[in-house]
Coordinates of C-alpha atoms in Angstrom, one line a residue:
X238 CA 101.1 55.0 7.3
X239 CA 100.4 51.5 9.1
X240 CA 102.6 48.4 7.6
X241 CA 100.9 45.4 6.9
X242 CA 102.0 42.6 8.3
X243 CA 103.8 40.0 5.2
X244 CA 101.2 37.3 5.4
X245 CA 102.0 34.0 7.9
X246 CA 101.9 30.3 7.3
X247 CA 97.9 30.4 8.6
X248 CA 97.1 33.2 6.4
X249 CA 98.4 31.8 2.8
X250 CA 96.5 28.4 4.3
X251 CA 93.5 30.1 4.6
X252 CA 93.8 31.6 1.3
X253 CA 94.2 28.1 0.0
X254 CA 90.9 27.1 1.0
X255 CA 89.3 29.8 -1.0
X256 CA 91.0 29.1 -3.9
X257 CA 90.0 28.2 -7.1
X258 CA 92.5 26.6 -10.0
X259 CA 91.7 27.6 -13.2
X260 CA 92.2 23.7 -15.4
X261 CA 90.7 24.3 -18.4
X262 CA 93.1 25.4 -22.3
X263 CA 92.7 28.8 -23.5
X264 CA 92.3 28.9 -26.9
X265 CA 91.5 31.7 -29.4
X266 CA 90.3 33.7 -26.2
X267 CA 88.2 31.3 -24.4
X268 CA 88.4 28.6 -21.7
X269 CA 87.8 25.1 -23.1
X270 CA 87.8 21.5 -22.3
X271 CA 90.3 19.5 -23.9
X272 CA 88.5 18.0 -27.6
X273 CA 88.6 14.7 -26.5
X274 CA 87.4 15.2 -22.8
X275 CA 90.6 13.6 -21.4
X276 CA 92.0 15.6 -18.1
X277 CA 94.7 14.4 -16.4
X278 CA 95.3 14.9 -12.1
X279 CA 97.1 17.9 -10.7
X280 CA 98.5 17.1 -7.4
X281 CA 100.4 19.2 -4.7
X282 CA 103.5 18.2 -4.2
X283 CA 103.3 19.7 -0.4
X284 CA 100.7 16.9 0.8
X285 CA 100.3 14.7 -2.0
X286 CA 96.6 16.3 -2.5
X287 CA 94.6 16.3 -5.8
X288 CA 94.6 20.3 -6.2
X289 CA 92.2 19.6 -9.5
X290 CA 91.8 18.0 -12.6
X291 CA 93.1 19.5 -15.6
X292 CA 92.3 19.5 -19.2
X293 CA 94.6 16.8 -21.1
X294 CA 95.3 18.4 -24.8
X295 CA 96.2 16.3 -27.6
X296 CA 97.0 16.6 -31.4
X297 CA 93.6 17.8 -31.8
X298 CA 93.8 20.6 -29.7
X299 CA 97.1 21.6 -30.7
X300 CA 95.5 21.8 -34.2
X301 CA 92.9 24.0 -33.2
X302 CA 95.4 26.4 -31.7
X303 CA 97.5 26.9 -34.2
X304 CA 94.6 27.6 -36.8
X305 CA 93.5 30.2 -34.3
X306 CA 96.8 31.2 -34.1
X307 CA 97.6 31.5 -37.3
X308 CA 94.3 33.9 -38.3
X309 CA 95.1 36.5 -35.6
X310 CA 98.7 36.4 -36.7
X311 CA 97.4 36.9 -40.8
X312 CA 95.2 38.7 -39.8
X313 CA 97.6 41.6 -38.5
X314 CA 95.7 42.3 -35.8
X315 CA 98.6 42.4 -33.2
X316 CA 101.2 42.0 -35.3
X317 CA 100.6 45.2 -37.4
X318 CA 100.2 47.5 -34.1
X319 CA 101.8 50.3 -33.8
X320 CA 105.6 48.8 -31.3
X321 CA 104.6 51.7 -28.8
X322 CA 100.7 50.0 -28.8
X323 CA 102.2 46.5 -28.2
X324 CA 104.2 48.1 -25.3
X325 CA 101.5 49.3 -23.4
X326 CA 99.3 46.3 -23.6
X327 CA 101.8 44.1 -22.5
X328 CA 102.7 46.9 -20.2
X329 CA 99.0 46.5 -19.0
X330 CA 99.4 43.0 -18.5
X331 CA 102.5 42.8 -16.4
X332 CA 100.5 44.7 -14.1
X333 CA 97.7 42.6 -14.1
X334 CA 100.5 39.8 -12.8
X335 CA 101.6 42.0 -10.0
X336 CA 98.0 42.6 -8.7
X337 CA 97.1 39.1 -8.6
X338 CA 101.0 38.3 -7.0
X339 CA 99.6 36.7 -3.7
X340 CA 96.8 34.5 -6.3
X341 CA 99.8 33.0 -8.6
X342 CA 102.1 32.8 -5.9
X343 CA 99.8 30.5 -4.1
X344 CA 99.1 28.7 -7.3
X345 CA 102.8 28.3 -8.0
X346 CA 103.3 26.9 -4.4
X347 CA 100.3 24.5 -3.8
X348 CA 101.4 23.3 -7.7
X349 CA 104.9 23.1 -7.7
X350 CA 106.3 23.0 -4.2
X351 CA 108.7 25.7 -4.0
X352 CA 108.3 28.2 -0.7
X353 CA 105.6 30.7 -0.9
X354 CA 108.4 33.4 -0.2
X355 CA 110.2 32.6 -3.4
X356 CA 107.1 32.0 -5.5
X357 CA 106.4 35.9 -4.7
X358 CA 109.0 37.6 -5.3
X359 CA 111.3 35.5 -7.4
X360 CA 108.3 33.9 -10.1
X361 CA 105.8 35.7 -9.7
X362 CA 108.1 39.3 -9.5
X363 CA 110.2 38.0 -12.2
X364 CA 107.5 37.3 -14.5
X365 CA 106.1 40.9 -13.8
X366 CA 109.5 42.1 -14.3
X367 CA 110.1 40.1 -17.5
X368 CA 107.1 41.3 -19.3
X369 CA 107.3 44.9 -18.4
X370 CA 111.2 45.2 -19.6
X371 CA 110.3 43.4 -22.6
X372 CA 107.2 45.6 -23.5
X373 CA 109.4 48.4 -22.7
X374 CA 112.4 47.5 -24.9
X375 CA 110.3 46.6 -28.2
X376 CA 110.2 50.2 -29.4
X377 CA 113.7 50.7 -28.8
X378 CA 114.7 48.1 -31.5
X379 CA 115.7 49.5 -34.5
X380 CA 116.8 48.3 -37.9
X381 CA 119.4 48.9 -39.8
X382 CA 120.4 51.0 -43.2
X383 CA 123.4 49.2 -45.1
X384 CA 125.8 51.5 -46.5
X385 CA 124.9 52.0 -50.1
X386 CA 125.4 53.8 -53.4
X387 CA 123.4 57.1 -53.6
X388 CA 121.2 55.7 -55.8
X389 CA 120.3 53.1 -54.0
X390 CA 119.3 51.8 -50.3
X391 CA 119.5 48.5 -48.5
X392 CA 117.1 48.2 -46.0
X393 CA 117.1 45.9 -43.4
X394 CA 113.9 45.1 -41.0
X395 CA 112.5 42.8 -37.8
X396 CA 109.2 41.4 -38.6
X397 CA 107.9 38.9 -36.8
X398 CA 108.0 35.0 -37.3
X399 CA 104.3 34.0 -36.9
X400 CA 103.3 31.7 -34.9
X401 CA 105.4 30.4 -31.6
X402 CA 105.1 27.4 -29.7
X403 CA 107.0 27.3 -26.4
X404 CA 107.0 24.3 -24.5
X405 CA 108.4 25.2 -21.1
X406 CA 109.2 23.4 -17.6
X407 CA 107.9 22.5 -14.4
X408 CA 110.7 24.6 -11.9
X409 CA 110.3 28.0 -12.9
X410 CA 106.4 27.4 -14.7
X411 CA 105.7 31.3 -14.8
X412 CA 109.0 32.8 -15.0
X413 CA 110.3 30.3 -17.3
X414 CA 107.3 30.5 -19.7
X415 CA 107.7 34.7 -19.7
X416 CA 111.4 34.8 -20.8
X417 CA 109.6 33.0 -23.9
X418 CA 105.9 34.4 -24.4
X419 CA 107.1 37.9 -23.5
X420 CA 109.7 38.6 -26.5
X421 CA 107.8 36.6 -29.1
X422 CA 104.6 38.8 -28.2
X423 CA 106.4 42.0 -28.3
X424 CA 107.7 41.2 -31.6
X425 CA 104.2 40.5 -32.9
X426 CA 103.8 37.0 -33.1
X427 CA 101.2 34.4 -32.1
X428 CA 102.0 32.6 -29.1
X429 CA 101.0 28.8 -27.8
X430 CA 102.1 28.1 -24.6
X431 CA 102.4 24.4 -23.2
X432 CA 103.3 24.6 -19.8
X433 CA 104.2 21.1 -17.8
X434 CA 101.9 18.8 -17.0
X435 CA 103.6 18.3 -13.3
X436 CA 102.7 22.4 -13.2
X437 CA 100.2 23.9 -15.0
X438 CA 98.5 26.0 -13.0
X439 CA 99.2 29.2 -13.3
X440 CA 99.7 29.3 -17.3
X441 CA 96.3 29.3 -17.5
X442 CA 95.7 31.7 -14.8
X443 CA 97.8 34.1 -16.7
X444 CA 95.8 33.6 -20.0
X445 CA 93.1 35.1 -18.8
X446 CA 94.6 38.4 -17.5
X447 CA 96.1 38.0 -21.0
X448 CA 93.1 38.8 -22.8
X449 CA 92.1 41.1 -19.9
X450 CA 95.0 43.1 -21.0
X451 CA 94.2 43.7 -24.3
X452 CA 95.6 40.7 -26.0
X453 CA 93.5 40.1 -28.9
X454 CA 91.8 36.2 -29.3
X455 CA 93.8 33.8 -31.1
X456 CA 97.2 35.5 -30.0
X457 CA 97.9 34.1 -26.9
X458 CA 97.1 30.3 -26.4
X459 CA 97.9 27.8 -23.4
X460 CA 97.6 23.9 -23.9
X461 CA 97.9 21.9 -20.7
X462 CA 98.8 17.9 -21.6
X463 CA 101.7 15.7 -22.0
X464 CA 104.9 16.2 -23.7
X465 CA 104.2 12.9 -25.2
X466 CA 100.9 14.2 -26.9
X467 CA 100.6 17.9 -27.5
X468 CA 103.7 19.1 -26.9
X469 CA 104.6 16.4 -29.8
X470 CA 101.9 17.5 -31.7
X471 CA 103.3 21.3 -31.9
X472 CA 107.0 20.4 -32.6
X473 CA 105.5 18.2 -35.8
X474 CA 103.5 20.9 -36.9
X475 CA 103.7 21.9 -40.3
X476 CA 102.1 25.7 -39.6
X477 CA 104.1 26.3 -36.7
X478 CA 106.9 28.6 -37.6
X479 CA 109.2 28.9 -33.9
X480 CA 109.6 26.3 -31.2
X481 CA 111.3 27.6 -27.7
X482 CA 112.0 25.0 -25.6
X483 CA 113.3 24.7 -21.6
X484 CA 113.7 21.2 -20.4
X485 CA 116.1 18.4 -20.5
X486 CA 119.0 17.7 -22.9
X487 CA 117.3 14.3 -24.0
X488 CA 113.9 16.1 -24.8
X489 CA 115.8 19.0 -26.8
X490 CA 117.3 16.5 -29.0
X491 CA 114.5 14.9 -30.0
X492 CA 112.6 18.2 -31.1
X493 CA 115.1 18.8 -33.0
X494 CA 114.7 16.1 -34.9
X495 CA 110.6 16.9 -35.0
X496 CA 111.1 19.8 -36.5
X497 CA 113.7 18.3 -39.5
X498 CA 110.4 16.0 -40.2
X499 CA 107.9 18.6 -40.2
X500 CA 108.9 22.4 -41.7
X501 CA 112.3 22.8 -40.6
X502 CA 110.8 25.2 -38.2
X503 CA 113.3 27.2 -36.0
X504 CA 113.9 25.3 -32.7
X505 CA 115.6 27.5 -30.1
X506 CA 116.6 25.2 -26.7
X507 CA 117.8 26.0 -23.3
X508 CA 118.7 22.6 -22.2
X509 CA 120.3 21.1 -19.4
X510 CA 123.5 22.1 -17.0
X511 CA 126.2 20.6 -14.3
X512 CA 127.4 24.2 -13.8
X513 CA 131.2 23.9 -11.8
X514 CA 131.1 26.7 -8.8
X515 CA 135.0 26.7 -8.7
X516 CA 136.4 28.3 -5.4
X517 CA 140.2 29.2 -5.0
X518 CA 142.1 29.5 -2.0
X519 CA 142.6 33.5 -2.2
X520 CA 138.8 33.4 -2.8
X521 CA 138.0 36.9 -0.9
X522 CA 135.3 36.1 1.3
X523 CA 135.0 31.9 2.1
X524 CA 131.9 32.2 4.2
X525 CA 130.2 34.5 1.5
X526 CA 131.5 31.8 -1.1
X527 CA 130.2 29.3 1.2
X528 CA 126.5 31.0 1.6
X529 CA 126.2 31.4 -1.9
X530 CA 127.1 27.7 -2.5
X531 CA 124.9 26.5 -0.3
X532 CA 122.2 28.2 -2.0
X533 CA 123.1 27.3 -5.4
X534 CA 122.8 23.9 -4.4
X535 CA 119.5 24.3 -2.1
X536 CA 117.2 26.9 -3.6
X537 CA 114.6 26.0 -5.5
X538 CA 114.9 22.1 -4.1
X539 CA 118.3 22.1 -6.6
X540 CA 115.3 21.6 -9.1
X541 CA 117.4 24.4 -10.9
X542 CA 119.2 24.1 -14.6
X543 CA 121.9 26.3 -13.5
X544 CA 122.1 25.0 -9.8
X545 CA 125.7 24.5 -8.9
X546 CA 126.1 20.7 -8.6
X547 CA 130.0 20.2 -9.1
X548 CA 131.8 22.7 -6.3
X549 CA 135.7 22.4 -7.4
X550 CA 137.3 23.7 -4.3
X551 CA 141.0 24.1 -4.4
X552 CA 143.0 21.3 -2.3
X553 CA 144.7 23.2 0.4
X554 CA 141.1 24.7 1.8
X555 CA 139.0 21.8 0.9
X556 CA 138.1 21.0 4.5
X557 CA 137.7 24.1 5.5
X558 CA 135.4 25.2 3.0
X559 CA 133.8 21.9 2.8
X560 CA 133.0 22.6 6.5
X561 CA 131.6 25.6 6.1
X562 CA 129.4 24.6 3.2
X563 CA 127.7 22.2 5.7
X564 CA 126.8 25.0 8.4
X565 CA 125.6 27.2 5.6
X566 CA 123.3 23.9 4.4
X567 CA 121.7 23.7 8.1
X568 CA 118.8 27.0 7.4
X569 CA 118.1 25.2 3.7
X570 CA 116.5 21.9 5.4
X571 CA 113.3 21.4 4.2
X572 CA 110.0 22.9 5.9
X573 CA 106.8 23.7 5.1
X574 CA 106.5 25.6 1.6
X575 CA 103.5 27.7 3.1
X576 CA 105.8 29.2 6.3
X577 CA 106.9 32.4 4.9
X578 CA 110.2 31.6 6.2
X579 CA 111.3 28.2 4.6
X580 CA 113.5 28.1 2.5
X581 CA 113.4 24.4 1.2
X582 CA 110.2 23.3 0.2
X583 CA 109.2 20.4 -1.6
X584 CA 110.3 18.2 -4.9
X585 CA 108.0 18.5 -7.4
X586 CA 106.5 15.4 -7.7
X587 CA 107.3 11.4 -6.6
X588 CA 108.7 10.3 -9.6
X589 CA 111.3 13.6 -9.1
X590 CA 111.9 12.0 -5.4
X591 CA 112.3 8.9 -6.6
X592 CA 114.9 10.1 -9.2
X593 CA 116.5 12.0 -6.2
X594 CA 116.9 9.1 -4.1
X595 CA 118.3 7.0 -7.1
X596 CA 121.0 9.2 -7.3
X597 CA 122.0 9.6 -4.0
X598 CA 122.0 5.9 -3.6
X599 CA 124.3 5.2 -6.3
X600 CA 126.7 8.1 -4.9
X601 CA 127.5 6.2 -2.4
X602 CA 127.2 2.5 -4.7
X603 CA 129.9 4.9 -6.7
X604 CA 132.6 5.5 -3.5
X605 CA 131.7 8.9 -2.9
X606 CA 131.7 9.6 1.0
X607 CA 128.3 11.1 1.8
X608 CA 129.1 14.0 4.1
X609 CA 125.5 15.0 4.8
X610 CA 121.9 14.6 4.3
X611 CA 121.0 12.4 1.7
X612 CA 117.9 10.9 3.3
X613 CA 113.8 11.6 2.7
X614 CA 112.0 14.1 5.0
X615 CA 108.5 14.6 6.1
X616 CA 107.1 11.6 5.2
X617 CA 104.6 11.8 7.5
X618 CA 102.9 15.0 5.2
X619 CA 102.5 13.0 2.3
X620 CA 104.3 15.2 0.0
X621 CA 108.0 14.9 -1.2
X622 CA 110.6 16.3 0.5
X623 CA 114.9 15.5 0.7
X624 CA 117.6 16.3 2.6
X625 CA 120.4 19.0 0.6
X626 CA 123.1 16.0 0.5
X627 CA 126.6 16.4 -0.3
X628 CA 129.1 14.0 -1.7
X629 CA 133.2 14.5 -1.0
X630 CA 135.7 12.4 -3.1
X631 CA 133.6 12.9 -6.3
X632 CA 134.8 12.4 -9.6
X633 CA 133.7 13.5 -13.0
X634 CA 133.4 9.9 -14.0
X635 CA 130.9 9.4 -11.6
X636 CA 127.2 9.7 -12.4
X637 CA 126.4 11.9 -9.4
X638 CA 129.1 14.8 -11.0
X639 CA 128.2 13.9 -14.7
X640 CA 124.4 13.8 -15.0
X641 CA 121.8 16.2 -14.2
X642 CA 120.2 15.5 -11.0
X643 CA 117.7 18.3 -10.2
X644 CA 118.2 17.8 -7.4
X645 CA 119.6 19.3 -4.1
X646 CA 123.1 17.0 -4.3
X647 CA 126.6 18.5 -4.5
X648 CA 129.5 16.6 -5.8
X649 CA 132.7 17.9 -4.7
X650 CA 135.8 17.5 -6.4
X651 CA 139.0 19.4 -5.7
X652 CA 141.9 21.1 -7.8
X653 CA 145.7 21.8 -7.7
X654 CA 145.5 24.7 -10.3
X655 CA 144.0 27.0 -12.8
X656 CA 144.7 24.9 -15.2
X657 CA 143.4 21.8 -13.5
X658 CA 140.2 23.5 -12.2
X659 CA 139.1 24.6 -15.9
X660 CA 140.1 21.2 -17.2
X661 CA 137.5 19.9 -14.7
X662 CA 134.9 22.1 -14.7
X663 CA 134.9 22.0 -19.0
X664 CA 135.0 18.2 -18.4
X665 CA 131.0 17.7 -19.1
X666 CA 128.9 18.2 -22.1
X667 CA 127.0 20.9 -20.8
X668 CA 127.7 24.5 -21.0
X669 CA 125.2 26.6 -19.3
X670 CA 127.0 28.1 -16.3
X671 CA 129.9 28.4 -14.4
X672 CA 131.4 30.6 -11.2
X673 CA 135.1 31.3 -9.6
X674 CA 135.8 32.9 -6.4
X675 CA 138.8 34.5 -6.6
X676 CA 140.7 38.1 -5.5
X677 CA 143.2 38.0 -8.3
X678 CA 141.6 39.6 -11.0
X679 CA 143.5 38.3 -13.4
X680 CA 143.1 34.5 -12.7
X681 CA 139.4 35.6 -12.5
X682 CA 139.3 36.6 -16.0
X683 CA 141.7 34.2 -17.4
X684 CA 139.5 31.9 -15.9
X685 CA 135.8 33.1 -16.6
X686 CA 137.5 33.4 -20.4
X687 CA 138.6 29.7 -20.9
X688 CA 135.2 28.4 -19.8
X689 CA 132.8 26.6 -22.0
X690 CA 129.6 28.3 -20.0
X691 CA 127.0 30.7 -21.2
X692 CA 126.9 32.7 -18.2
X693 CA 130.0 33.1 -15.7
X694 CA 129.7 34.3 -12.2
X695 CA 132.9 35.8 -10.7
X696 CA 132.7 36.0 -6.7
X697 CA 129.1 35.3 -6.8
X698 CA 126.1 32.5 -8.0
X699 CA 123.5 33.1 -10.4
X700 CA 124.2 37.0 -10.9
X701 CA 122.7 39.1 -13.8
X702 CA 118.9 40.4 -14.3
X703 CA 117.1 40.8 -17.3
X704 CA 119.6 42.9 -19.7
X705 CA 121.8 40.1 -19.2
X706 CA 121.1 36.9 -21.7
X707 CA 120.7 33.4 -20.7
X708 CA 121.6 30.3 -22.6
X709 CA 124.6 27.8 -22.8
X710 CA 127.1 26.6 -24.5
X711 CA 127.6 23.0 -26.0
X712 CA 124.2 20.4 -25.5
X713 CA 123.0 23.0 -23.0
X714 CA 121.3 24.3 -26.1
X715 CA 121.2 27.2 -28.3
X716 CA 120.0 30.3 -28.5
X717 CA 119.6 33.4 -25.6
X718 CA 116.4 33.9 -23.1
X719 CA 116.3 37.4 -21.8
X720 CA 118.3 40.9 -22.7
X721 CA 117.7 42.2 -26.1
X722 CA 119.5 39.0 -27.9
X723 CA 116.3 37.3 -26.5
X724 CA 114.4 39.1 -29.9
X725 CA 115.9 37.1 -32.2
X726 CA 114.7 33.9 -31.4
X727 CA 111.3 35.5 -32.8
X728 CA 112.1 37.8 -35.8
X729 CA 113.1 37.6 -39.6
X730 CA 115.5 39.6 -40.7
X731 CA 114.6 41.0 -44.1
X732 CA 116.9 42.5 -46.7
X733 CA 115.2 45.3 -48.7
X734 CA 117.2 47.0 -51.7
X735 CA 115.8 49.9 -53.3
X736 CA 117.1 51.6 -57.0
X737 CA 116.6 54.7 -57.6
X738 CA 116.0 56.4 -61.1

């Protein structure tokens, strides 16, 4: 058989030029302008291009949803299917995704920024992933019997919450959005999606090989707008029963408090991180360690909530490790994100940049010593690209080791001992992930146990795959994306007793 050649920078460009973005809101099974006619600009942030304008949805719109929502979900006609029929539909439609890979890839690339390579096969192959191991776990959850007299039985059931609102981010738009849309389908409830406004695109793509699936009108929504409008609009919904949320720590906080002044609807939040990659001296592999901190830092533009922004390296190899983190940066500088082999494409948008920048600037205002990169790139394009930068002499007092970039800038800080390294690294109020890099296995679990994280990585970054869940600890949020936990989020669990004569 003849292999095909993996697609080059001049084919995914001429691709490009026959594309077509899909910009309007699915609701209730159709395309639709927004109510009020508003649309808002959807620009690349490769070139600085408008890619299209897309439909702005506002309180109105939201409104409509959930009604629409709320009849398919009363009306039991996805909810009351059979788990095995649910299964193969979504089965069906994580299919779909894969055939039209190269389509939503592009989408993801033109919209977002990230390199083409990584918008196939890590969003666009996740998201297939996601939905097929979901679809093929839902009839493989069982419920319970409580132990009981013999004349009587305590029964206790899943059904499904009703209707779901997830408001999801720009980084991961496709992947993100299945970890959320996938469990809460399977589990039979209505769905509203708002993806980002700074990446919509292929959200609304996907709702259409929704319904070509076999998803039935009403169950599967997508609202494109501003977090300031619709995505307000859902979280202060009276008839909205779930809210799942991925974004920043600020923004999780305040739906919080939406939801205890609407219906005390369930709010479920994966939230922001300064994960600590902590690497010891005995570590068993440096340059491996070194690699994978490299790309912790770099992939994905270090627009990443688990990225590893705080490297505690122990004192006695700082500068050798340090050093070796530097060569491993040199294949992450930014390029073009249609060249199949960058790495490092471009920041989402110029306010992101901007935000970047600020930070990298007050680094230095801050007496960290700037070791490398920490300038703009490619200006010339139009687009929005940065240097990976890293910062030696970094404390946790400083802004560039305490706040959340998102953004490719390492801080790092060094360490004397266990003790002192998890005293560090639990220093922040965020919990989401951690590493160590260590051969003593016993330091590795001592380690791994006393930190506050909800996902630890022992002589790796940013291990695990969809049995394992994701969430964090602390004002990283609440609540588990992916693995069975991830069913949850988007059931009731009912207590049934039964007497018997």
């Amino acid at each position: 058989m003849t292999k095909i050649p993996a697609p080059t920078r001049e084919d995914w460009e001429h691709l490009a030029t026959n594309l077509t973005f899909t910009n309007q809101a699915f609701i209730n099974g159709e395309y639709v302008d927004a109510l009020s006619g508003a649309t808002f600009a959807c620009e690349s942030p490769i070139d600085g291009r408008i890619l299209t304008q897309v439909a702005s949805c506002d309180a109105a719109d939201a409104d409509l949803a959930v009604k629409a929502a709320r009849n398919a979900f009363e009306s039991g006609i996805w909810r009351d299917l059979p788990p095995a029929k649910r299964k193969q539909i979504l089965l069906k439609f994580a299919d779909l995704i894969a055939k039209n890979r190269d389509e939503l890839a592009l989408l993801e690339t033109l919209d977002m920024g990230k390199p083409i390579r990584f918008s196939s096969s890590v969003d666009i192959g996740g998201t297939a992933r996601a939905i097929s191991w979901t679809a093929e776990a839902i009839d493989k959850v069982y419920g319970e019997i409580a132990p009981t007299p013999t004349n009587q039985m305590g029964l206790i059931t899943r059904e499904a919450v009703g209707v779901v609102a997830a408001i999801v981010p720009w980084n991961f738009p496709l992947l993100m959005a299945s970890w959320k849309f996938a469990p809460a389908l399977a589990m039979g409830n209505s769905v509203i999606l708002k993806p980002s406004e700074k990446s919509p695109l292929t959200a609304l793509r996907v709702a259409g090989l929704a319904k070509e699936a076999g998803i039935p009108d009403g169950v599967f929504n997508v609202l494109p707008g501003f977090g300031t409008t619709v995505g307000k609009a859902l979280a202060l919904h009276m008839d909205v029963d779930t809210l799942a949320f991925t974004g920043s720590t600020a923004v999780a906080k305040q739906l919080m408090i939406y939801a205890g002044e609407s219906n005390m609807k369930r709010v479920w939040l994966e939230a922001g991180g300064k994960s600590p990659n902590i690497v010891f001296a005995d570590a068993p592999n440096l340059e491996k360690a070194a690699e994978a901190t490299a790309q912790g830092i770099a992939f994905n533009m270090g627009q990443v909530c688990t990225a590893g922004t705080r490297l505690l390296v122990e004192a006695s190899i700082k500068d050798k490790f340090v050093t070796l983190v530097k060569a491993a940066l040199v294949k992450w500088q930014p390029n073009h994100p249609l060249d199949p082999n960058t790495l490092n494409g471009a920041i989402v948008d110029k306010q992101q940049l901007s935000k970047v920048l600020g930070y990298i600037e007050k680094g230095q205002q801050e007496g960290a010593s700037l070791l490398a990169g920490g300038e703009q790139a490619f200006q010339e394009s139009g687009g929005y690209y940065v240097q990976p930068t890293v910062f030696t002499d970094a404390k946790n007092t400083m802004q560039i080791a305490s706040e959340e970039i998102f953004g490719p800038v390492l801080s790092v800080l060094t360490f004397d001992s266990m003790e002192d390294a998890i005293k560090q690294a639990n220093d922040t109020i965020y919990g989401l992930a951690a590493a160590v890099w260590t051969a003593d296995l016993n330091k590795a679990h001592k380690t791994a146990k006393a930190l506050r994280a909800g996902s630890v990585w022992i002589n790796n970054y940013d291990g695990g795959d969809m049995t394992a869940p994701f969430g964090g600890f602390k004002q990283s949020g609440k609540g588990r994306d992916k693995s069975l936990h991830a069913f949850d989020k988007y059931t009731e669990i009912k207590a049934t007793w039964l007497s018997f004569e």
